[in-house]
Coordinates of C-alpha atoms and ligand atoms in Angstrom, one line a residue:
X874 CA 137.0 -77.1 -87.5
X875 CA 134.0 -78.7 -87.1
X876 CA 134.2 -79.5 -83.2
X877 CA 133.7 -75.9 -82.6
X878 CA 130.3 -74.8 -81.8
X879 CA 128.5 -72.3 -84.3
X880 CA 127.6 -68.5 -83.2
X881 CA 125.3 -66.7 -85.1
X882 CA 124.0 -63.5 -84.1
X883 CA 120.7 -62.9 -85.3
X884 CA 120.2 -59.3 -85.5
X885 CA 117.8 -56.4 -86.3
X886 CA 114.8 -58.0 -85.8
X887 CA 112.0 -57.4 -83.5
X888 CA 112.0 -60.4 -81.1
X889 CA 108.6 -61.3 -79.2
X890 CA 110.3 -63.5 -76.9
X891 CA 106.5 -64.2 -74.7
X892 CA 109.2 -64.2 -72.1
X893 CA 107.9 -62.3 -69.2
X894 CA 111.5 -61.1 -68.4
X895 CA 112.1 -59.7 -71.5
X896 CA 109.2 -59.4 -74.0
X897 CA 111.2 -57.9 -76.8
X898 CA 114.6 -57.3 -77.8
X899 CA 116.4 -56.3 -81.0
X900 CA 119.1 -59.3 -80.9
X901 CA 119.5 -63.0 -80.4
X902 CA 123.2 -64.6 -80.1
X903 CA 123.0 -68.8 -80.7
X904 CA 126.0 -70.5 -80.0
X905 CA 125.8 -74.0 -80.5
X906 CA 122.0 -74.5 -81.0
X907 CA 121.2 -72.7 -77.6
X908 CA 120.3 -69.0 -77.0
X909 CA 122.9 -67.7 -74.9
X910 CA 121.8 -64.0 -75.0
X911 CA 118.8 -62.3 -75.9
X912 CA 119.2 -58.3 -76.1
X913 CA 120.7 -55.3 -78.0
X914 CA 123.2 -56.2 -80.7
X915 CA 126.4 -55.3 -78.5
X916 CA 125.2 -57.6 -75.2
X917 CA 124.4 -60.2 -77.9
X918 CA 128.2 -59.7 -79.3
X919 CA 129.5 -59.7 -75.9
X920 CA 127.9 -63.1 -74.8
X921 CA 130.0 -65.2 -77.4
X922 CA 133.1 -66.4 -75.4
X923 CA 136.1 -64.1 -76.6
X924 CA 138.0 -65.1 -80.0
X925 CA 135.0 -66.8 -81.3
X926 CA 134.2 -65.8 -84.5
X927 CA 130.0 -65.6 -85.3
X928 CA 128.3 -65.6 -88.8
X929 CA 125.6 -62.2 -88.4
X930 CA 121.9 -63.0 -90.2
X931 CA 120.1 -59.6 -90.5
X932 CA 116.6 -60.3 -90.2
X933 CA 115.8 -56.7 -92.0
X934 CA 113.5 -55.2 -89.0
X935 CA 111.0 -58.8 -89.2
X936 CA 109.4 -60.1 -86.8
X937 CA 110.6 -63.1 -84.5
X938 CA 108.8 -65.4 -82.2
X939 CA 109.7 -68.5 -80.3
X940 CA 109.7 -70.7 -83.2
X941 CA 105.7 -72.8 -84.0
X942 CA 105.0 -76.0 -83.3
X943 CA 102.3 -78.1 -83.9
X944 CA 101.1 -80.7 -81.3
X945 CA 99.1 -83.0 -83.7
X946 CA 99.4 -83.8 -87.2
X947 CA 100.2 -86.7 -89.4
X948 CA 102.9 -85.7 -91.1
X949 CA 103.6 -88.7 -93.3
X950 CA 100.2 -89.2 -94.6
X951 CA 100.4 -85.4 -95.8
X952 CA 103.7 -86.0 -97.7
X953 CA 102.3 -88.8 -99.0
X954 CA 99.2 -86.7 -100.3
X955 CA 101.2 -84.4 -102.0
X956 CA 101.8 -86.9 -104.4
X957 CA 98.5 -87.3 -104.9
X958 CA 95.4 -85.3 -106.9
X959 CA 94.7 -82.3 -104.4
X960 CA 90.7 -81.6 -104.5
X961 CA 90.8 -78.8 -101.9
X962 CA 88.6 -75.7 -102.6
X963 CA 87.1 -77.6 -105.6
X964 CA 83.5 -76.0 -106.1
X965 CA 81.9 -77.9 -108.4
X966 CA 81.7 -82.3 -109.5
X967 CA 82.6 -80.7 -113.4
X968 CA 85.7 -79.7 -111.9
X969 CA 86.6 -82.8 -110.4
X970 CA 85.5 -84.6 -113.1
X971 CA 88.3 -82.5 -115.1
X972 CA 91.1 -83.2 -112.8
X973 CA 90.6 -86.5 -112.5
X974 CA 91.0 -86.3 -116.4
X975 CA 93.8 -84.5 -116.6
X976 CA 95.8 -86.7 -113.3
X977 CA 94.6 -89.6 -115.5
X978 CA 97.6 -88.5 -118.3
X979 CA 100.3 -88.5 -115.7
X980 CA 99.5 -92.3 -114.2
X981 CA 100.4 -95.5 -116.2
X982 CA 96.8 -97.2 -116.9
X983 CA 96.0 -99.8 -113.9
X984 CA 97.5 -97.8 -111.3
X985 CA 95.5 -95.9 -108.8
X986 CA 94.5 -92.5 -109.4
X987 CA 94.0 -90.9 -105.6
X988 CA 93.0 -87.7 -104.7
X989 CA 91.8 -86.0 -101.8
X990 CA 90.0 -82.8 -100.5
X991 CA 86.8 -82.7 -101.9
X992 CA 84.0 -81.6 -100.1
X993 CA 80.2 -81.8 -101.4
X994 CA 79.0 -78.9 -99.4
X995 CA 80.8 -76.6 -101.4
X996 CA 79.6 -78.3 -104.8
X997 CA 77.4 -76.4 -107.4
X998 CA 76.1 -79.6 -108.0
X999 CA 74.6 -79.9 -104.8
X1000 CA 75.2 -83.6 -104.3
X1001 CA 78.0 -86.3 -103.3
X1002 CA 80.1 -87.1 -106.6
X1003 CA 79.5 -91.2 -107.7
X1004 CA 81.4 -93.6 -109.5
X1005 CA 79.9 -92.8 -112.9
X1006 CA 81.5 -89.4 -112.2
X1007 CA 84.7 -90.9 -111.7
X1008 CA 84.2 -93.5 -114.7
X1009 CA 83.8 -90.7 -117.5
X1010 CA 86.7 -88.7 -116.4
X1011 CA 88.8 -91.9 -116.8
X1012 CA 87.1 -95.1 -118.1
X1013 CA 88.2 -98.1 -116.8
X1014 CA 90.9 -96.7 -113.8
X1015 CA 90.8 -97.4 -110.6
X1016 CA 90.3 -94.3 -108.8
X1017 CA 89.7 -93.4 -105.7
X1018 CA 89.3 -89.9 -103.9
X1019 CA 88.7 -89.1 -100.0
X1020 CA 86.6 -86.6 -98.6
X1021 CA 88.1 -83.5 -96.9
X1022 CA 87.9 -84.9 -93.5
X1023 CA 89.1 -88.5 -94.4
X1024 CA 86.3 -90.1 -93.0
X1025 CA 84.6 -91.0 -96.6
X1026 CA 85.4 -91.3 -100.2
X1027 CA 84.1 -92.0 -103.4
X1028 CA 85.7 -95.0 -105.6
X1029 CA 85.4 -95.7 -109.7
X1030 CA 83.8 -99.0 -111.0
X1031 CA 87.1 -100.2 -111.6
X1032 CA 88.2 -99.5 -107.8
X1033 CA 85.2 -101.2 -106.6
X1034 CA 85.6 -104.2 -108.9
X1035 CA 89.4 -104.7 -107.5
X1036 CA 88.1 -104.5 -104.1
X1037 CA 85.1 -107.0 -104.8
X1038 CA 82.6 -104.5 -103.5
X1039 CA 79.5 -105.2 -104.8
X1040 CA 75.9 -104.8 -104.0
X1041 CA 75.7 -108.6 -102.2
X1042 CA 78.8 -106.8 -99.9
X1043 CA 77.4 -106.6 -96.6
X1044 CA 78.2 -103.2 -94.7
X1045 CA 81.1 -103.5 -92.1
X1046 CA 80.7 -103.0 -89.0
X1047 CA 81.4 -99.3 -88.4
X1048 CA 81.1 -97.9 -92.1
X1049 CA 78.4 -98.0 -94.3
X1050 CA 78.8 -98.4 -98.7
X1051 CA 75.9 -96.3 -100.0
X1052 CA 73.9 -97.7 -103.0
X1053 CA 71.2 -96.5 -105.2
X1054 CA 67.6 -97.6 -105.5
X1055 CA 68.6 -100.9 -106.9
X1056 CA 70.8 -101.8 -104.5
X1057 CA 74.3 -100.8 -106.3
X1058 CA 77.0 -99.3 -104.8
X1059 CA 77.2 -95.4 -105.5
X1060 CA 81.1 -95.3 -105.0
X1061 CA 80.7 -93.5 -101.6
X1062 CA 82.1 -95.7 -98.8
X1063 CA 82.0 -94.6 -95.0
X1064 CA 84.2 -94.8 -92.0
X1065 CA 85.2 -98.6 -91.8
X1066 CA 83.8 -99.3 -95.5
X1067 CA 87.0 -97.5 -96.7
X1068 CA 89.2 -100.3 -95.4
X1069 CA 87.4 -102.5 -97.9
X1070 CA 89.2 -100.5 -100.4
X1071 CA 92.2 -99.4 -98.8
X1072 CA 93.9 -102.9 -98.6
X1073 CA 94.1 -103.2 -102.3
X1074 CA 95.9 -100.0 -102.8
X1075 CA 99.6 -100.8 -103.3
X1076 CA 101.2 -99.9 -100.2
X1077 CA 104.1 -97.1 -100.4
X1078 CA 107.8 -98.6 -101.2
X1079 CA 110.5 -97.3 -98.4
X1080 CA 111.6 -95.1 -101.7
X1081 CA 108.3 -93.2 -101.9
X1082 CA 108.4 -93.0 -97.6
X1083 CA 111.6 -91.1 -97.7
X1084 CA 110.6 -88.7 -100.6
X1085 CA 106.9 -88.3 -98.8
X1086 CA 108.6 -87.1 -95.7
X1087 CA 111.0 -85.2 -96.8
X1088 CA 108.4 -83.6 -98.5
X1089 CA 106.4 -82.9 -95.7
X1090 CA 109.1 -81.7 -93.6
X1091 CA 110.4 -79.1 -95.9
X1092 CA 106.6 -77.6 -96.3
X1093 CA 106.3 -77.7 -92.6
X1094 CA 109.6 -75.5 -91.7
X1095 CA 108.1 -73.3 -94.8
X1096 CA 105.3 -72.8 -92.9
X1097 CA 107.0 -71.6 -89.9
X1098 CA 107.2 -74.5 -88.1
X1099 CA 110.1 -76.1 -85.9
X1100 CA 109.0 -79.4 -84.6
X1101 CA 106.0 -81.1 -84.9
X1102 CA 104.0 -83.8 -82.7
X1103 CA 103.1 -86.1 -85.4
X1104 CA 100.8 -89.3 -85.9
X1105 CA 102.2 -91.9 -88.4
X1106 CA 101.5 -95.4 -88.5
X1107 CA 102.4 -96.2 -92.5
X1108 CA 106.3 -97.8 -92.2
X1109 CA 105.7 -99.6 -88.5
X1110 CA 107.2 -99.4 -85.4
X1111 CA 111.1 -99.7 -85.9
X1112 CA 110.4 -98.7 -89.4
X1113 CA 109.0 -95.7 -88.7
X1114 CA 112.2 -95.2 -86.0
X1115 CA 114.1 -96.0 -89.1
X1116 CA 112.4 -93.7 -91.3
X1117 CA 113.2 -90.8 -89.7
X1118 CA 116.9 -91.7 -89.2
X1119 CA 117.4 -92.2 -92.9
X1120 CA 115.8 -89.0 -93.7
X1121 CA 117.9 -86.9 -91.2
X1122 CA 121.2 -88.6 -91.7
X1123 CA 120.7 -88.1 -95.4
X1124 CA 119.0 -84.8 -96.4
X1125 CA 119.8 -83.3 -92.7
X1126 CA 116.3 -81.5 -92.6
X1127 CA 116.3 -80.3 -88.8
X1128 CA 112.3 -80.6 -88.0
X1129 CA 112.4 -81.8 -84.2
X1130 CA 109.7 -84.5 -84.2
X1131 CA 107.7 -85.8 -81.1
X1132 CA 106.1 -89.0 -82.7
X1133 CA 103.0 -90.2 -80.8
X1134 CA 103.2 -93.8 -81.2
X1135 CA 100.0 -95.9 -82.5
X1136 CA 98.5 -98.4 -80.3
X1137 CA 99.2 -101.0 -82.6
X1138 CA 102.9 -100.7 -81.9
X1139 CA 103.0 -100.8 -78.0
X1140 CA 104.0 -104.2 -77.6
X1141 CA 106.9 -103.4 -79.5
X1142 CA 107.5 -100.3 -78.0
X1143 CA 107.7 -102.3 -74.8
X1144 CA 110.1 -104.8 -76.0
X1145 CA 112.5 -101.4 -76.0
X1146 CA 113.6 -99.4 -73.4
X1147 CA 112.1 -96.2 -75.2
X1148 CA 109.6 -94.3 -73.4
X1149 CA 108.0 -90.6 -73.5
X1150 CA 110.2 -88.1 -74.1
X1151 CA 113.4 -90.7 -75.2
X1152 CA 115.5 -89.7 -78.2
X1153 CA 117.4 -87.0 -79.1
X1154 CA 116.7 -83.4 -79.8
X1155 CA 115.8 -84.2 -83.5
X1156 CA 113.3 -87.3 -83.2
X1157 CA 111.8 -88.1 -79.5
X1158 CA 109.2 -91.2 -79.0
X1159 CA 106.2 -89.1 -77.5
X1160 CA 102.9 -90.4 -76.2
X1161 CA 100.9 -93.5 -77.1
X1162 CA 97.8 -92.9 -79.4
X1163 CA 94.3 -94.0 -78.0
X1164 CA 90.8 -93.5 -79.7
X1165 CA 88.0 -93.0 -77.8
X1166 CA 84.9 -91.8 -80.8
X1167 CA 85.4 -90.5 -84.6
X1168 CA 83.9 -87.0 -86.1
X1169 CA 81.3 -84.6 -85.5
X1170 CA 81.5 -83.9 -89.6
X1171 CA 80.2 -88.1 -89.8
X1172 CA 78.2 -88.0 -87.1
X1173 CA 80.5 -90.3 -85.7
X1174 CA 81.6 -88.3 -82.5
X1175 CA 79.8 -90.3 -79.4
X1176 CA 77.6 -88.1 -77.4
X1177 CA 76.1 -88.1 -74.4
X1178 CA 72.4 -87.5 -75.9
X1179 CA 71.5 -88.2 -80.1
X1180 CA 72.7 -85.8 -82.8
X1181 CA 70.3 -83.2 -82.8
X1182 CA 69.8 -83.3 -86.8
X1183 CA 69.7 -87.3 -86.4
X1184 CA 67.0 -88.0 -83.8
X1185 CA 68.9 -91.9 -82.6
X1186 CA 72.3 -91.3 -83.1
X1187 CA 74.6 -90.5 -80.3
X1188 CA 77.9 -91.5 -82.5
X1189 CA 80.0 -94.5 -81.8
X1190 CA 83.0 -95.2 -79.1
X1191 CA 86.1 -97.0 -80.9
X1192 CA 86.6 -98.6 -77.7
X1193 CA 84.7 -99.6 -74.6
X1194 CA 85.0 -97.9 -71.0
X1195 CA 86.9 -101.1 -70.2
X1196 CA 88.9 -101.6 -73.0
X1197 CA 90.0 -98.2 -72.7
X1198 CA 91.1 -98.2 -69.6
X1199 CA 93.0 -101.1 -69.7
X1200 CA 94.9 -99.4 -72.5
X1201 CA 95.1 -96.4 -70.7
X1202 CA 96.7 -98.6 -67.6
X1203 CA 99.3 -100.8 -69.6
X1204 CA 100.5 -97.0 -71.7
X1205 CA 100.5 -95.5 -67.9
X1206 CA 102.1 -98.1 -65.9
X1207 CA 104.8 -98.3 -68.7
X1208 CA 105.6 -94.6 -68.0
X1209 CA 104.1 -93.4 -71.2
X1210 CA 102.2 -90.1 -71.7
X1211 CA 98.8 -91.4 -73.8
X1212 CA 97.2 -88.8 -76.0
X1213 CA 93.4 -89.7 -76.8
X1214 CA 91.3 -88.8 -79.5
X1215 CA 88.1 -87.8 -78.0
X1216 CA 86.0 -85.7 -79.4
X1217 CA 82.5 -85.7 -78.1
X1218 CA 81.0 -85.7 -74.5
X1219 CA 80.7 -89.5 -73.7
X1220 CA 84.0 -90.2 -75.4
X1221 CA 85.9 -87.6 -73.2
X1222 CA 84.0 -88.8 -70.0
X1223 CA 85.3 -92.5 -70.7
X1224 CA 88.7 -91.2 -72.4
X1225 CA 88.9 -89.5 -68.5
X1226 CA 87.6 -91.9 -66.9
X1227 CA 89.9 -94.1 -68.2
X1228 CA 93.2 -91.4 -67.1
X1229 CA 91.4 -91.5 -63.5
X1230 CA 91.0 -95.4 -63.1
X1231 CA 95.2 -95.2 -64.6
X1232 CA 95.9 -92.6 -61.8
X1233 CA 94.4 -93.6 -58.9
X1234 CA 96.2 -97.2 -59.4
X1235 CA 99.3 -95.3 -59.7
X1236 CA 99.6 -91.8 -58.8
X1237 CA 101.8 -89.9 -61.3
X1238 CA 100.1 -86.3 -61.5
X1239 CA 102.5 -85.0 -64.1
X1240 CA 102.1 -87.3 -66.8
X1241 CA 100.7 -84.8 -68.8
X1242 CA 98.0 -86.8 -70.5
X1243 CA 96.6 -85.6 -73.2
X1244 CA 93.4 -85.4 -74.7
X1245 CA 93.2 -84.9 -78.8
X1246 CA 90.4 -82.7 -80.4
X1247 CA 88.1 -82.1 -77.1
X1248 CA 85.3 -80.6 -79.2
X1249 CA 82.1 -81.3 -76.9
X1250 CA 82.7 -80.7 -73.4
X1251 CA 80.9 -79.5 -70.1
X1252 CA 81.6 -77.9 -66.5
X1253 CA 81.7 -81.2 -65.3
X1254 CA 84.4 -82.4 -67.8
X1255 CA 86.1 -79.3 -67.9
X1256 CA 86.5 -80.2 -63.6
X1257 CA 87.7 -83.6 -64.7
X1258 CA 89.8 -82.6 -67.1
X1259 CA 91.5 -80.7 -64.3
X1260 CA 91.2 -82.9 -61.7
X1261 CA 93.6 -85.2 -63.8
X1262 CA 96.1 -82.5 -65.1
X1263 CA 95.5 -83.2 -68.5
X1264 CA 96.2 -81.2 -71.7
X1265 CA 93.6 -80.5 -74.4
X1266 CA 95.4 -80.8 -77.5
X1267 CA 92.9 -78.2 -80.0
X1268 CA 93.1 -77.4 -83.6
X1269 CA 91.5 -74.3 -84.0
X1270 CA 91.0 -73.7 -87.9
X1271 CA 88.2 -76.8 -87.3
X1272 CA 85.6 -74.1 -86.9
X1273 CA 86.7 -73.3 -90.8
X1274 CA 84.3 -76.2 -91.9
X1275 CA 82.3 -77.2 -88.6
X1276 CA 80.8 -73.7 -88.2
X1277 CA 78.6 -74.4 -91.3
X1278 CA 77.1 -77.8 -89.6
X1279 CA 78.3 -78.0 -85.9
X1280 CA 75.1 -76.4 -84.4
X1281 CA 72.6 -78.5 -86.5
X1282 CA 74.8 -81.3 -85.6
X1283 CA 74.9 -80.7 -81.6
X1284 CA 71.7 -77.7 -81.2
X1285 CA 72.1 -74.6 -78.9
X1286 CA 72.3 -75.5 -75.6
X1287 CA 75.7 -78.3 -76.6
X1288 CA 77.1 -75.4 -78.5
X1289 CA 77.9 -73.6 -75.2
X1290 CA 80.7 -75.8 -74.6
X1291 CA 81.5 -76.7 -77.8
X1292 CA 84.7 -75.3 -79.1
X1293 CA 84.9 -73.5 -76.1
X1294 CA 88.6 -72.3 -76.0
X1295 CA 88.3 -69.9 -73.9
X1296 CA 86.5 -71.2 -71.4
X1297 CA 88.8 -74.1 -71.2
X1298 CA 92.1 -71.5 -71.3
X1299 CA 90.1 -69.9 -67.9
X1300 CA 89.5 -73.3 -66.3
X1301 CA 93.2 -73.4 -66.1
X1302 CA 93.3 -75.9 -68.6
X1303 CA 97.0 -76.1 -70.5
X1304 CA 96.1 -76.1 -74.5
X1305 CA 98.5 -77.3 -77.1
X1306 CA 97.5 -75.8 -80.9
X1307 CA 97.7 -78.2 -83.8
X1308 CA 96.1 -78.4 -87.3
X1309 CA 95.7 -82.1 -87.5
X1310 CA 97.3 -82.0 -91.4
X1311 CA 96.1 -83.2 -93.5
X1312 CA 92.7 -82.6 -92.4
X1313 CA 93.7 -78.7 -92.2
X1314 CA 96.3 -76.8 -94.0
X1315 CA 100.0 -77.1 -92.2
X1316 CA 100.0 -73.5 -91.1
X1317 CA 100.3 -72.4 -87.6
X1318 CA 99.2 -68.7 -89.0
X1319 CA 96.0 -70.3 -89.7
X1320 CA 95.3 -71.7 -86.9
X1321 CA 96.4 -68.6 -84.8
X1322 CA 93.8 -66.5 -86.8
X1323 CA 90.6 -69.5 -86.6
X1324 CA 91.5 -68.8 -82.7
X1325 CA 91.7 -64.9 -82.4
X1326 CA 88.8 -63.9 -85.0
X1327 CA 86.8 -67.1 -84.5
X1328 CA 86.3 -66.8 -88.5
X1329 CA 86.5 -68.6 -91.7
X1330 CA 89.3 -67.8 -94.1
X1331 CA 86.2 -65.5 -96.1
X1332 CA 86.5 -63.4 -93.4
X1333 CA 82.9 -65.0 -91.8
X1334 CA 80.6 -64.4 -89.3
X1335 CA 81.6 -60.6 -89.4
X1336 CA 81.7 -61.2 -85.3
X1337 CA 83.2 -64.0 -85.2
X1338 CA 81.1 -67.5 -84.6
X1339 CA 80.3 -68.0 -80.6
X1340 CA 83.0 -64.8 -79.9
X1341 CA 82.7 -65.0 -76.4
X1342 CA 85.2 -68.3 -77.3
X1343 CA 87.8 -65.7 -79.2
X1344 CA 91.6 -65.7 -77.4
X1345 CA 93.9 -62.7 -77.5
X1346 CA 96.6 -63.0 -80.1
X1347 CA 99.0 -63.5 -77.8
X1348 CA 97.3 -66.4 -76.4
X1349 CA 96.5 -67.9 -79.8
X1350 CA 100.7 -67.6 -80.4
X1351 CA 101.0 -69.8 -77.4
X1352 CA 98.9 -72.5 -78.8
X1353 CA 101.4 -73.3 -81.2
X1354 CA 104.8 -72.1 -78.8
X1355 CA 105.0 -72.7 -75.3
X1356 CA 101.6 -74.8 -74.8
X1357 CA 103.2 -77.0 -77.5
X1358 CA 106.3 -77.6 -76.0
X1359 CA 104.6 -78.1 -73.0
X1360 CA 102.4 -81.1 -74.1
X1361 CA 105.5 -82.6 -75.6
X1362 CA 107.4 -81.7 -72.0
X1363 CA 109.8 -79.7 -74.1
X1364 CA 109.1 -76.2 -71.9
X1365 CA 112.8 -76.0 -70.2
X1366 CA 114.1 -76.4 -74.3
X1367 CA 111.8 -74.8 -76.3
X1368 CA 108.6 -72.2 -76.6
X1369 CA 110.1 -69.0 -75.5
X1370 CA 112.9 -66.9 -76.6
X1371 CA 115.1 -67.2 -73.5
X1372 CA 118.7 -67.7 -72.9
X1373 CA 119.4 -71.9 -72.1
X1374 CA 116.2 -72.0 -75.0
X1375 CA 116.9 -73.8 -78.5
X1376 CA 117.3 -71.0 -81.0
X1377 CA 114.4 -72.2 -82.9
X1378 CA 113.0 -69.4 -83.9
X1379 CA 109.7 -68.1 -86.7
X1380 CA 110.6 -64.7 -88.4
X1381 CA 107.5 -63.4 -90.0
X1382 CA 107.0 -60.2 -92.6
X1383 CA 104.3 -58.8 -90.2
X1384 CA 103.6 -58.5 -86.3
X1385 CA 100.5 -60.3 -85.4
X1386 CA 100.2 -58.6 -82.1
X1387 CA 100.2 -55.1 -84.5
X1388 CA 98.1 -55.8 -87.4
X1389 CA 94.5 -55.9 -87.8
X1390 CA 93.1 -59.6 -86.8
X1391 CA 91.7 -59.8 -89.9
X1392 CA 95.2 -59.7 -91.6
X1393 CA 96.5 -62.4 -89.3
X1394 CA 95.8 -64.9 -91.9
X1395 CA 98.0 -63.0 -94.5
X1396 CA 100.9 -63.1 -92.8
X1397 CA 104.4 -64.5 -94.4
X1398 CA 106.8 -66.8 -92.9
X1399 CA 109.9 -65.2 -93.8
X1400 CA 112.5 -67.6 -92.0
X1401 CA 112.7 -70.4 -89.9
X1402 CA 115.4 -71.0 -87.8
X1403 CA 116.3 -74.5 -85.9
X1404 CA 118.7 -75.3 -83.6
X1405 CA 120.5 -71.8 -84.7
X1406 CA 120.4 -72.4 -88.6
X1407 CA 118.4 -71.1 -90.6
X1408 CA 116.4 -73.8 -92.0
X1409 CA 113.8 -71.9 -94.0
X1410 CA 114.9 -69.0 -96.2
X1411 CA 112.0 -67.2 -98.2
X1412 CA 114.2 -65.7 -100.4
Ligands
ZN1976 ZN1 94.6 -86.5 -86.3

């Protein structure tokens, strides 16, 4: 009888509902996707309408919060990547010189060999790898692997020769192929040089779409998560519409996605009658995507003054103020939400000035415009910022890799409001948590402990780097809960444990709110439920 809705009681468990009416409870009753009780075991019993008959999940005295989500990833790009040669943690070039070996064995010769995760800071080497690296690991392939942050990678001879780079190729505007004392290309291309290469990789089949998302979905609701606010450009507008149908209708994974649509696409979004917050409770079209500056890890982050370890560079804007804002405008007047990537000082002053100019042409103070990364502030962006109502969309396990570099990079008296969570949290300030996968591991738990301990997964600085920027736990929770569902206007559906809620819920083998935070980053997801399934099972 499948028109009858589903009641499961979730019992047993030890519900943090961050629901100021009822912080914790023992029992959860779902029926039909929605939380229609939250309390002891018999009120739960007694909510479902008489005769109905409820399926009981014991959740063995675990721990449940309002289930995680993530307010800015790319979710395709990271399915796709786990196809791919994974270089993360790799601490030496003899290393990766043996992976790329032994992908080599798996890929037919003359097909690309691409990896990604590699970061020359933690080599033993000292150096960036080079395409003589790549070229004795596997002679004559075209390989190609990116950098940890994405912004740079480091091609073969062979991937170089396909993509007619050689040293008479003049640098592109915006990205920069390094060569050697004799003017050849080293294999290491920057920012816009990448694109050089990139359009001679074979582009993904709609067969190796599906698989890559479904992919990424399933690692996402093992990690804890129930929807996610994702980035994807790859299959195009309707495709990417498309995509996410097909994957639903035919392997029924129930992520809830909020997909922030690229720029790229917003004529064709216009030709639709889809706006913010359209859709259904699976797939919604969210805001449009803007860039205002690249990364502080490049030096590509625009700032108000130079880099402090690059006396002359102040980063570069992706767009101008006025191109900006005229982006800004159409997105606005179209009754979009636009979420901009800005991540240094003079890109946030013209990504706001550009949300002002948008307003003040046509007031609509709860648009909830949101601003991506928000690395390099100051007081008097932090009063813009909330002069316009706009949400800072962070990803806290950044400071993982930036805290080795970001105070060379910026100098002391920039690192006062760099990073600076807290102070934005008591400027009144919503915050969303992401991890910006695959930049950063998809886990929430991650993220929650980069927040609370301010610390690198080795457990580093001992008190935390710039502490006084350290949230409680509870705060960090609502990074990736209700500040999420907030950004994504979900709040009346989603991000507390509260009757008329979604039973989406995260059930983990530990409390954060009781363990050392330290241990935070050890915790296990032991089930995630969506919609009042359970969608993730550890066992
Ligand atoms: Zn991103």
């Amino acid at each position: 009888m499948s028109w009858m809705r589903r009641a499961v009681l979730y019992c047993n468990g030890k519900f943090l509902t961050l629901s100021p009416s009822k912080p914790t409870a023992e029992s959860v009753a779902s029926y039909g996707g929605r939380i229609i009780r939250v309390g002891d075991r018999k009120e739960c019993i007694d909510a479902f309408p008489p005769g109905v008959r409820f399926d009981e999940v014991d959740l063995q005295g675990h721990v449940a919060l309002p289930g995680f989500r993530d307010s800015h990833l790319h979710l395709l790009s990271f399915g796709l990547g786990l196809a791919n040669l994974s270089l993360h943690g790799v601490e030496s070039i003899e290393d990766l010189k043996a992976r790329v070996a032994e992908a080599s064995l798996g890929v037919a010769p003359g097909e690309w060999i691409i990896g990604r995760g590699w970061d020359q800071d933690l080599f033993r080497e000292g150096r960036y790898p080079s395409r003589f690296d790549l070229d004795e690991s596997a002679p004559g392939r075209p390989v190609y692997l990116i950098r940890a942050c994405g912004h740079v990678g480091v091609a073969s001879s062979r991937a170089l020769e396909i993509a007619e780079i050689t040293e008479n190729t003049p640098d592109p505007p915006d990205g920069a192929i390094d060569r050697d004392e004799s003017g050849q290309p080293t294999g290491i291309l920057r920012e816009a040089a990448q694109s050089l290469l990139f359009r001679h990789v074979p582009k993904p089949g709609p067969e190796t779409l599906k698989g890559a998302l479904k992919a990424g979905m399933r690692r996402a609701l093992e990690a804890g998560l129930t929807s996610v606010s994702t980035n994807d450009g790859q299959a195009g507008f309707q495709g990417t519409i498309g995509l996410y149908r097909d994957v639903k209708q035919s392997s029924g994974i129930p992520l809830r996605i909020y997909w922030d649509v690229p720029w790229d696409f917003f004529p064709e979004l216009l030709e639709t009658p889809l706006r913010t917050n359209c859709g259904n409770e699976f797939f919604k079209v969210g805001a449009v995507k803007l860039f205002a500056d690249g990364s502080l890890g490049a030096r590509t982050a625009a700032l108000e003054s130079s880099y402090e370890d690059d006396p002359g560079n102040a980063g570069m804007i992706t767009a101008s103020q006025e191109e900006l804002s005229e982006q800004v405008y159409k997105a606005h007047a179209a009754g979009m939400q636009v979420a901009i990537h800005a991540i240094g000082d003079r890109a946030l002053r013209i990504a706001l000035g550009a949300i002002a100019n948008a307003q003040a042409r046509i007031p609509s103070p709860w648009r909830r415009h949101r601003i991506v990364h928000a690395q390099v502030v100051s007081p008097e962006l932090i009063r813009e910022m909330r002069r316009n109502r706009i949400v800072a969309d962070i990803q806290p396990r950044f400071i993982d890799t930036d805290m080795k570099w970001a105070e060379s990079r910026l100098g002391k008296a920039r690192m006062r409001y760099a990073y600076a969570w807290k102070t934005l949290l008591r400027a009144g300030i919503p915050l969303a948590g992401g991890s910006d996968c695959p930049v950063e591991p998809i886990a929430p738990l991650l993220g929650i402990y980069a927040a609370v301990t301010r610390k690198n997964e080795a457990g580093e600085p001992e008190e935390g780097w710039y502490p006084e920027e350290k949230l409680t736990v509870e705060e960090a929770i609502k990074l990736f809960t209700s500040g999420a569902a907030f950004a994504e206007f979900q709040e009346d559906l989603a991000g507390v444990i509260e009757p008329g809620k979604f039973c989406d819920l995260t059930v983990l083998n530990q409390d954060p709110l009781a363990v050392a935070e330290d241990d935070i980053k050890d915790i296990e997801v032991v089930m995630t439920v969506v919609g009042g399934e359970v969608a993730y099972s550890k066992d």
